[in-house]
Amino acid sequence: LTFYKKYVIFHNMKTEKILVVGDIHGCYGYLNSIISKKNPQIVLQCGDFGYFPNSIFRDSRGNIHYWKMEFKNKNTKIYWIDGNHEDHWGLSSLENNEIYPNVFYMKRGSILTLSDGRNVLFMGGALSIDKHDRIEGIDWFREETITQKDLMNIPDKNIDIVISHTLPNEFDVFDYHIKFDHDTSRDALSTILEYYKPDLWFGGHMHTFKTGKYLNTKWTCLSYAGHYERWWCWL
């Protein structure tokens, strides 16, 4: 890079405030709170957003509540991906990816170009370790894992940053007690890692905070909203 181009990229990265957040699980109050405190221009969210538009819940008193979203993001744009805890049938029927003002669902293979020219690839999906305790079509969906078709949807562009739900096999996240089954979604992400070699990678799903580096890719695994471990960071 020339000195001028390096300066432009550095300058833009300092002026455009971009927040990356982990699993939300429908607890949108946490997201509203962090947006209010940090005032980012953009939020990149790593799946398990908690999209269940047809769900009905009962509280401890037996009162019925319908799923709803309420964001106080003002001018902040939120770009989120699907995790393994979403209504994937509902997502597939969306006619518009803007599900709420300035809140955008980013389908697998979507690209967002930042103001400094860097391309962000979004690739949701992961295997549920708790799927045997859930009901297909209600709170579990076979479409949760990444497919070959999803990989084929990636445009032929340079990829600088990846936002995914789970993480490639090469990233050493497993140093805690939760056991994860083999996930073909991780295999798919490993293919993306090998081919595109992005500079930065962010994910969630594992409910822990950890950072590392694989070859030239710096990666971050974020915990979930409200957890005592770190669930957000600046890009």
Steps between C-alpha positions, in 0.01 A plus 500: 500500500610856437539732796189691388283189481623381839413841644149498350427150638637591843302825506172332403547222753537763771193701400253220420397336825419133440397271784505120473268312739444133583182298552193703599242218543217749470619711795482820300517719812870414531557605140306823549706573811841448339397708197386780731826492696747459213308677222644301206411581142488130409440180697610163358325216686625139506180294495247358747326831457183337631271539199179312582216711354234230550584406857284531810649486848356455848656670800523357853145621572357330194449824305535473122751720316551531127852535359587856407794716412552851626819684419614845603784512253420844352766541227693181578475236227485141627610216273429154644533138393310185586628264764359161594235662723282672239180425310667404173168444327404855588834627372460319168164670442628854556432726202717780638813458709426822693288343774485819707615854416880482455507132609613274214507120480810403303448174315780247474747624243398866529771765465512843665761747378613740772585864436873417504452249218526181706255222416314321779368150428202377702456125545247391762412148607620235744402164648288500817639288781155516663291409195379175663322709765323717244209452258557511124309781335443676832838576651734282295554490123711275277600807302720617789826363355705644213455324164702475182240726339575766761868487405410532133308822580818684601582766237841488333652782704790557732392435860664700780271419795270206575201509735383145575310324776724203569869502406738302275663182630840671498406744777585355841197600706444179696670541835188484718244243613231519231529216247401573141417227249668498160345780299516501121446876520849529647633298207333746261651795684841333479457498122427874508805558720729309266373666183449864605758535781325798667683736734233489771239244607228534765258236630292398799309176567747354752383732783854595596743779422831416341735650243778353293681501170517235230761577233413861408140496626426658839185345647268579789234281658246710692279387786125568518318818606483534876773245570787592732750430221552751221214494248591807294807669358596776261592404146 
